[in-house]
mmCIF file of C-alpha atoms in Angstrom:
data_model
loop_
_atom_site.group_PDB
_atom_site.id
_atom_site.type_symbol
_atom_site.label_atom_id
_atom_site.label_comp_id
_atom_site.label_asym_id
_atom_site.label_seq_id
_atom_site.Cartn_x
_atom_site.Cartn_y
_atom_site.Cartn_z
ATOM 1 C CA UNK O 225 156.669 -49.256 21.623
ATOM 2 C CA UNK O 226 159.832 -47.197 21.289
ATOM 3 C CA UNK O 227 160.345 -45.833 17.789
ATOM 4 C CA UNK O 228 163.608 -43.990 17.244
ATOM 5 C CA UNK O 229 164.143 -41.110 14.843
ATOM 6 C CA UNK O 230 167.461 -39.610 13.745
ATOM 7 C CA UNK O 231 167.157 -36.841 16.345
ATOM 8 C CA UNK O 232 166.335 -39.121 19.277
ATOM 9 C CA UNK O 233 169.083 -40.841 21.220
ATOM 10 C CA UNK O 234 169.063 -42.994 24.315
ATOM 11 C CA UNK O 235 170.759 -41.542 27.374
ATOM 12 C CA UNK O 236 171.509 -43.217 30.690
ATOM 13 C CA UNK O 237 170.595 -41.875 34.129
ATOM 14 C CA UNK O 238 173.842 -41.318 36.066
ATOM 15 C CA UNK O 239 172.572 -39.790 39.318
ATOM 16 C CA UNK O 240 169.448 -38.566 41.080
ATOM 17 C CA UNK O 241 169.035 -36.005 43.871
ATOM 18 C CA UNK O 242 165.771 -35.704 45.791
ATOM 19 C CA UNK O 243 165.236 -32.210 47.211
ATOM 20 C CA UNK O 244 161.691 -32.645 48.530
ATOM 21 C CA UNK O 245 158.967 -35.276 47.910
ATOM 22 C CA UNK O 246 157.958 -33.196 44.862
ATOM 23 C CA UNK O 247 161.307 -31.868 43.606
ATOM 24 C CA UNK O 248 164.264 -33.798 42.257
ATOM 25 C CA UNK O 249 167.246 -33.424 39.931
ATOM 26 C CA UNK O 250 168.968 -36.001 37.777
ATOM 27 C CA UNK O 251 171.915 -36.277 35.432
ATOM 28 C CA UNK O 252 172.155 -38.300 32.236
ATOM 29 C CA UNK O 253 174.910 -39.160 29.807
ATOM 30 C CA UNK O 254 175.535 -36.598 27.072
ATOM 31 C CA UNK O 255 175.724 -37.711 23.430
ATOM 32 C CA UNK O 256 179.049 -36.636 21.897
ATOM 33 C CA UNK O 257 177.429 -34.654 19.109
ATOM 34 C CA UNK O 258 174.863 -32.819 21.276
ATOM 35 C CA UNK O 259 175.308 -29.043 21.493
ATOM 36 C CA UNK O 260 173.122 -26.361 23.082
ATOM 37 C CA UNK O 261 173.241 -22.752 24.248
ATOM 38 C CA UNK O 262 172.875 -21.900 27.938
ATOM 39 C CA UNK O 263 169.193 -21.214 28.586
ATOM 40 C CA UNK O 264 167.794 -23.608 26.000
ATOM 41 C CA UNK O 265 165.593 -26.622 26.651
ATOM 42 C CA UNK O 266 165.208 -30.062 25.145
ATOM 43 C CA UNK O 267 162.499 -32.668 24.877
ATOM 44 C CA UNK O 268 163.117 -35.650 27.137
ATOM 45 C CA UNK O 269 161.240 -38.894 26.703
ATOM 46 C CA UNK O 270 160.461 -41.794 28.998
ATOM 47 C CA UNK O 271 158.969 -45.196 28.259
ATOM 48 C CA UNK O 272 157.692 -46.282 31.690
ATOM 49 C CA UNK O 273 157.817 -49.984 30.818
ATOM 50 C CA UNK O 274 161.590 -49.699 30.434
ATOM 51 C CA UNK O 275 162.156 -48.234 33.912
ATOM 52 C CA UNK O 276 163.652 -50.526 36.539
ATOM 53 C CA UNK O 277 160.818 -49.527 38.871
ATOM 54 C CA UNK O 278 158.290 -51.322 36.657
ATOM 55 C CA UNK O 279 160.595 -54.141 35.651
ATOM 56 C CA UNK O 280 160.892 -54.978 39.333
ATOM 57 C CA UNK O 281 157.117 -55.374 39.430
ATOM 58 C CA UNK O 282 155.050 -57.807 37.411
ATOM 59 C CA UNK O 283 153.262 -55.335 35.176
ATOM 60 C CA UNK O 284 152.024 -58.170 32.966
ATOM 61 C CA UNK O 285 149.656 -59.181 35.736
ATOM 62 C CA UNK O 286 148.063 -55.737 35.803
ATOM 63 C CA UNK O 287 144.339 -56.129 35.442
ATOM 64 C CA UNK O 288 143.916 -52.750 33.756
ATOM 65 C CA UNK O 289 144.895 -53.260 30.093
ATOM 66 C CA UNK O 290 144.673 -49.521 29.440
ATOM 67 C CA UNK O 291 147.199 -48.874 32.220
ATOM 68 C CA UNK O 292 149.495 -51.594 30.887
ATOM 69 C CA UNK O 293 149.362 -50.109 27.370
ATOM 70 C CA UNK O 294 150.051 -46.620 28.745
ATOM 71 C CA UNK O 295 153.213 -47.903 30.417
ATOM 72 C CA UNK O 296 154.594 -48.863 27.023
ATOM 73 C CA UNK O 297 154.181 -45.434 25.400
ATOM 74 C CA UNK O 298 156.968 -42.921 24.819
ATOM 75 C CA UNK O 299 156.094 -39.698 26.677
ATOM 76 C CA UNK O 300 158.034 -36.503 25.873
ATOM 77 C CA UNK O 301 158.165 -33.206 27.776
ATOM 78 C CA UNK O 302 160.269 -30.041 27.570
ATOM 79 C CA UNK O 303 163.043 -29.597 30.123
ATOM 80 C CA UNK O 304 165.496 -26.731 30.547
ATOM 81 C CA UNK O 305 169.096 -27.837 30.991
ATOM 82 C CA UNK O 306 170.811 -27.077 34.296
ATOM 83 C CA UNK O 307 174.297 -27.986 33.075
ATOM 84 C CA UNK O 308 176.855 -25.739 31.474
ATOM 85 C CA UNK O 309 177.085 -26.106 27.687
ATOM 86 C CA UNK O 310 180.581 -27.466 28.364
ATOM 87 C CA UNK O 311 179.690 -30.148 30.928
ATOM 88 C CA UNK O 312 180.236 -33.789 30.091
ATOM 89 C CA UNK O 313 176.813 -34.746 31.481
ATOM 90 C CA UNK O 314 173.335 -33.228 31.205
ATOM 91 C CA UNK O 315 171.444 -32.211 34.333
ATOM 92 C CA UNK O 316 167.718 -31.524 34.716
ATOM 93 C CA UNK O 317 165.534 -30.164 37.546
ATOM 94 C CA UNK O 318 162.017 -31.559 37.830
ATOM 95 C CA UNK O 319 158.827 -31.124 39.808
ATOM 96 C CA UNK O 320 156.491 -34.073 40.361
ATOM 97 C CA UNK O 321 152.977 -33.383 39.119
ATOM 98 C CA UNK O 322 150.890 -36.150 40.762
ATOM 99 C CA UNK O 323 148.567 -36.637 37.784
ATOM 100 C CA UNK O 324 151.154 -35.710 35.153
ATOM 101 C CA UNK O 325 151.740 -38.438 32.597
ATOM 102 C CA UNK O 326 155.452 -37.618 32.459
ATOM 103 C CA UNK O 327 156.638 -36.523 35.891
ATOM 104 C CA UNK O 328 154.538 -39.102 37.728
ATOM 105 C CA UNK O 329 156.665 -41.684 35.886
ATOM 106 C CA UNK O 330 159.937 -39.760 36.004
ATOM 107 C CA UNK O 331 159.875 -39.700 39.808
ATOM 108 C CA UNK O 332 160.594 -43.450 39.683
ATOM 109 C CA UNK O 333 163.934 -42.911 37.926
ATOM 110 C CA UNK O 334 166.867 -44.966 39.145
ATOM 111 C CA UNK O 335 170.538 -44.841 38.212
ATOM 112 C CA UNK O 336 171.004 -46.966 35.104
ATOM 113 C CA UNK O 337 167.579 -46.249 33.617
ATOM 114 C CA UNK O 338 167.432 -45.109 29.996
ATOM 115 C CA UNK O 339 165.622 -42.004 28.756
ATOM 116 C CA UNK O 340 165.146 -40.602 25.266
ATOM 117 C CA UNK O 341 166.724 -37.277 24.298
ATOM 118 C CA UNK O 342 165.601 -35.260 21.304
ATOM 119 C CA UNK O 343 168.931 -33.707 20.338
ATOM 120 C CA UNK O 344 167.375 -30.605 18.757
ATOM 121 C CA UNK O 345 167.543 -27.855 21.418
ATOM 122 C CA UNK O 346 164.753 -25.272 21.588
ATOM 123 C CA UNK O 347 164.130 -21.863 23.082
ATOM 124 C CA UNK O 348 165.266 -18.265 22.874
ATOM 125 C CA UNK O 349 165.874 -17.559 26.577
ATOM 126 C CA UNK O 350 169.544 -17.026 25.776
ATOM 127 C CA UNK O 351 171.786 -14.046 26.382
ATOM 128 C CA UNK O 352 172.585 -13.831 22.667
ATOM 129 C CA UNK O 353 169.099 -12.406 22.084
ATOM 130 C CA UNK O 354 170.158 -9.101 23.672
ATOM 131 C CA UNK O 355 171.576 -6.613 21.175
ATOM 132 C CA UNK O 356 170.280 -3.431 22.836
ATOM 133 C CA UNK O 357 170.782 -2.262 25.494
ATOM 134 C CA UNK O 358 174.381 -3.431 25.713
ATOM 135 C CA UNK O 359 175.081 -5.801 28.630
ATOM 136 C CA UNK O 360 175.616 -4.194 32.033
ATOM 137 C CA UNK O 361 173.181 -5.486 34.662
ATOM 138 C CA UNK O 362 171.547 -8.907 34.315
ATOM 139 C CA UNK O 363 168.518 -9.809 36.438
ATOM 140 C CA UNK O 364 167.523 -13.491 36.539
ATOM 141 C CA UNK O 365 164.121 -13.945 38.204
ATOM 142 C CA UNK O 366 163.015 -17.542 38.854
ATOM 143 C CA UNK O 367 160.447 -19.589 40.698
ATOM 144 C CA UNK O 368 160.796 -23.316 41.302
ATOM 145 C CA UNK O 369 162.339 -25.325 38.488
ATOM 146 C CA UNK O 370 162.546 -22.118 36.435
ATOM 147 C CA UNK O 371 165.953 -21.802 38.078
ATOM 148 C CA UNK O 372 167.386 -24.383 35.647
ATOM 149 C CA UNK O 373 168.255 -22.217 32.603
ATOM 150 C CA UNK O 374 169.796 -19.575 34.845
ATOM 151 C CA UNK O 375 172.113 -22.094 36.479
ATOM 152 C CA UNK O 376 173.245 -23.066 32.994
ATOM 153 C CA UNK O 377 173.993 -19.418 32.129
ATOM 154 C CA UNK O 378 175.870 -18.921 35.395
ATOM 155 C CA UNK O 379 178.123 -21.853 34.567
ATOM 156 C CA UNK O 380 179.109 -20.233 31.277
ATOM 157 C CA UNK O 381 182.216 -18.049 31.586
ATOM 158 C CA UNK O 382 180.958 -15.589 28.948
ATOM 159 C CA UNK O 383 178.093 -14.533 31.243
ATOM 160 C CA UNK O 384 180.588 -13.463 33.898
ATOM 161 C CA UNK O 385 182.707 -11.614 31.357
ATOM 162 C CA UNK O 386 179.872 -9.693 29.711
ATOM 163 C CA UNK O 387 178.108 -8.170 32.742
ATOM 164 C CA UNK O 388 179.022 -5.932 35.670
ATOM 165 C CA UNK O 389 176.298 -7.182 38.007
ATOM 166 C CA UNK O 390 174.168 -10.319 37.994
ATOM 167 C CA UNK O 391 171.132 -10.453 40.284
ATOM 168 C CA UNK O 392 169.670 -13.922 40.836
ATOM 169 C CA UNK O 393 166.314 -13.737 42.643
ATOM 170 C CA UNK O 394 164.996 -17.224 43.340
ATOM 171 C CA UNK O 395 161.547 -17.702 44.858
ATOM 172 C CA UNK O 396 160.095 -20.835 46.461
ATOM 173 C CA UNK O 397 157.314 -21.620 48.888
ATOM 174 C CA UNK O 398 159.555 -23.106 51.599
ATOM 175 C CA UNK O 399 163.234 -23.302 52.510
ATOM 176 C CA UNK O 400 163.276 -26.966 51.533
ATOM 177 C CA UNK O 401 162.197 -26.027 48.007
ATOM 178 C CA UNK O 402 165.142 -23.646 47.546
ATOM 179 C CA UNK O 403 167.247 -26.202 45.704
ATOM 180 C CA UNK O 404 170.878 -25.814 44.603
ATOM 181 C CA UNK O 405 171.702 -23.239 47.302
ATOM 182 C CA UNK O 406 175.204 -24.617 47.902
ATOM 183 C CA UNK O 407 175.897 -24.575 44.173
ATOM 184 C CA UNK O 408 174.651 -20.996 43.876
ATOM 185 C CA UNK O 409 176.872 -19.901 46.757
ATOM 186 C CA UNK O 410 179.922 -21.365 44.971
ATOM 187 C CA UNK O 411 179.230 -19.821 41.559
ATOM 188 C CA UNK O 412 181.208 -16.617 42.101
ATOM 189 C CA UNK O 413 184.287 -18.575 43.152
ATOM 190 C CA UNK O 414 183.908 -21.476 40.710
ATOM 191 C CA UNK O 415 183.129 -19.438 37.599
ATOM 192 C CA UNK O 416 183.540 -15.733 38.328
ATOM 193 C CA UNK O 417 187.121 -16.341 39.443
ATOM 194 C CA UNK O 418 187.966 -17.573 35.943
ATOM 195 C CA UNK O 419 187.183 -14.200 34.356
ATOM 196 C CA UNK O 420 189.622 -11.261 34.400
ATOM 197 C CA UNK O 421 186.999 -8.721 35.437
ATOM 198 C CA UNK O 422 183.989 -10.791 36.502
ATOM 199 C CA UNK O 423 180.475 -9.661 37.212
ATOM 200 C CA UNK O 424 179.431 -9.434 40.851
ATOM 201 C CA UNK O 425 176.726 -12.005 41.667
ATOM 202 C CA UNK O 426 173.987 -10.828 44.025
ATOM 203 C CA UNK O 427 171.831 -13.745 45.202
ATOM 204 C CA UNK O 428 168.422 -12.932 46.696
ATOM 205 C CA UNK O 429 166.439 -15.890 48.099
ATOM 206 C CA UNK O 430 162.675 -15.467 48.468
ATOM 207 C CA UNK O 431 160.502 -17.790 50.580
ATOM 208 C CA UNK O 432 156.794 -16.988 50.416
ATOM 209 C CA UNK O 433 155.103 -19.386 52.851
ATOM 210 C CA UNK O 434 157.338 -19.448 55.914
ATOM 211 C CA UNK O 435 159.534 -16.864 57.650
ATOM 212 C CA UNK O 436 163.231 -17.338 56.854
ATOM 213 C CA UNK O 437 165.998 -15.142 58.173
ATOM 214 C CA UNK O 438 167.772 -13.332 55.372
ATOM 215 C CA UNK O 439 165.137 -14.151 52.746
ATOM 216 C CA UNK O 440 162.467 -11.872 51.317
ATOM 217 C CA UNK O 441 158.885 -13.106 51.628
ATOM 218 C CA UNK O 442 156.637 -11.415 49.076
ATOM 219 C CA UNK O 443 155.950 -12.403 45.462
ATOM 220 C CA UNK O 444 158.331 -11.046 42.840
ATOM 221 C CA UNK O 445 155.874 -8.543 41.265
ATOM 222 C CA UNK O 446 155.227 -6.862 44.621
ATOM 223 C CA UNK O 447 158.930 -6.801 45.508
ATOM 224 C CA UNK O 448 159.645 -5.050 42.220
ATOM 225 C CA UNK O 449 156.789 -2.570 42.359
ATOM 226 C CA UNK O 450 157.549 -1.406 45.902
ATOM 227 C CA UNK O 451 161.303 -1.297 45.214
ATOM 228 C CA UNK O 452 162.264 -3.900 47.839
ATOM 229 C CA UNK O 453 164.077 -6.140 45.357
ATOM 230 C CA UNK O 454 166.049 -3.264 43.846
ATOM 231 C CA UNK O 455 166.982 -2.022 47.330
ATOM 232 C CA UNK O 456 168.211 -5.479 48.375
ATOM 233 C CA UNK O 457 170.231 -5.787 45.159
ATOM 234 C CA UNK O 458 171.629 -2.269 45.503
ATOM 235 C CA UNK O 459 170.961 -1.686 41.800
ATOM 236 C CA UNK O 460 168.227 0.216 39.985
ATOM 237 C CA UNK O 461 166.285 -1.119 37.021
ATOM 238 C CA UNK O 462 167.299 1.067 34.086
ATOM 239 C CA UNK O 463 165.800 0.862 30.609
ATOM 240 C CA UNK O 464 169.212 1.790 29.158
ATOM 241 C CA UNK O 465 171.331 -0.830 30.955
ATOM 242 C CA UNK O 466 169.178 -3.679 32.328
ATOM 243 C CA UNK O 467 168.500 -7.134 30.948
ATOM 244 C CA UNK O 468 165.794 -9.105 32.805
ATOM 245 C CA UNK O 469 164.961 -12.775 32.280
ATOM 246 C CA UNK O 470 161.937 -14.543 33.774
ATOM 247 C CA UNK O 471 161.390 -18.283 34.081
ATOM 248 C CA UNK O 472 158.963 -20.152 36.300
ATOM 249 C CA UNK O 473 155.275 -20.701 36.805
ATOM 250 C CA UNK O 474 153.064 -18.901 34.274
ATOM 251 C CA UNK O 475 151.368 -16.639 36.844
ATOM 252 C CA UNK O 476 154.715 -15.366 38.088
ATOM 253 C CA UNK O 477 155.988 -14.808 34.567
ATOM 254 C CA UNK O 478 152.898 -12.879 33.486
ATOM 255 C CA UNK O 479 152.537 -10.783 36.659
ATOM 256 C CA UNK O 480 156.257 -9.981 36.882
ATOM 257 C CA UNK O 481 156.390 -9.055 33.210
ATOM 258 C CA UNK O 482 153.550 -6.578 33.746
ATOM 259 C CA UNK O 483 155.249 -5.168 36.865
ATOM 260 C CA UNK O 484 158.470 -4.596 34.925
ATOM 261 C CA UNK O 485 156.560 -2.862 32.143
ATOM 262 C CA UNK O 486 154.922 -0.617 34.749
ATOM 263 C CA UNK O 487 158.435 0.320 35.870
ATOM 264 C CA UNK O 488 159.296 1.408 32.325
ATOM 265 C CA UNK O 489 161.115 -1.658 30.966
ATOM 266 C CA UNK O 490 160.092 -3.090 27.596
ATOM 267 C CA UNK O 491 159.831 -6.557 26.091
ATOM 268 C CA UNK O 492 162.813 -7.735 24.051
ATOM 269 C CA UNK O 493 161.842 -8.059 20.393
ATOM 270 C CA UNK O 494 164.203 -8.559 17.476
ATOM 271 C CA UNK O 495 167.143 -8.144 19.832
ATOM 272 C CA UNK O 496 166.077 -4.852 21.394
ATOM 273 C CA UNK O 497 164.511 -4.369 24.806
ATOM 274 C CA UNK O 498 164.912 -5.418 28.416
ATOM 275 C CA UNK O 499 162.558 -8.309 29.232
ATOM 276 C CA UNK O 500 162.854 -11.905 28.019
ATOM 277 C CA UNK O 501 160.631 -14.763 29.208
ATOM 278 C CA UNK O 502 160.338 -18.513 28.842
ATOM 279 C CA UNK O 503 157.074 -20.269 29.474
ATOM 280 C CA UNK O 504 156.969 -23.805 28.132
ATOM 281 C CA UNK O 505 154.423 -25.451 30.368
#
C-alpha cells in the first residue's frame, strides 16, 4: 500500500521516449517547492499496481499471490536528473534491467501514470564541490545513463560562464544507445549563446561494439592512458587546471579513476582536487 511521508509527493508522467528496447527517458511534473542542484539525484518510487499497464489487465485473477502482493509495494530507486534546475518539468534517463524490481516495472510507464518523488535531493557530483583548482577545463566522462547529471549541468548557464573548455565524452556499446545526440549538438547554441564569454563544448562520442565514423571505439581508461582522448579534445589533462567528473557503470568509474590517477590527477576531497565520481548503483 502507498504510505506518504512529508518528503514524498506524487508526480505525473508527462512524456516517454524509447531509445532502444532497454533504454528510455521520461518526464514528470515538478512540484512547485522542489529544488535541486545540477548533478544531484533523487529517489523515485513506483507502485506497480497503480500503473495503467496493470490496471488494463486483471491482476486480481493472478494465481501467484506473492506476485500480486509485490505489485502493490512502493519501490524506490535513485535517479539522476536530466533537466536543468530551472526547467518546469523533471526528466530522467533509465535502463531496463530485466530482473530489476524497479526498472522492469518502470518500462511499462505510460503518459498519465503517477510516480512518487522523494523531494530531498542527494549527491555531491556538483560543480560547487570544486574549490581548487579554479575552473578552467571541465571533463565530463559518461557511460550509458551516467550521461544524465552532465546534461543537467550543461543546461545550467553558470557552467558555461565558469569554464573555458568543456569536454563531454559519452561512451555506449552501439550507435542506437547514444541517446540525446541531437540535444547535445544544440547545447552550445541553446545555452552557450546565452553567456557573454561561453566555454567551448567539445563532444566526443565513443562506440565500443561497432565501427562508427567519427566516433572513438576503445574504453575510456585506454583512451586516456594512450592520450587518444586528449588528442581528440585538443586539450591536455593538467593537475592545476582540470576538473574531471565520472558517472556510469561501476567498472568504468573505477578503471577510469585509476587511469586518471596514473596520469597525475588526484581525487577531489574537501573541495580540492581534480576527480569527482558518482556511483549510486
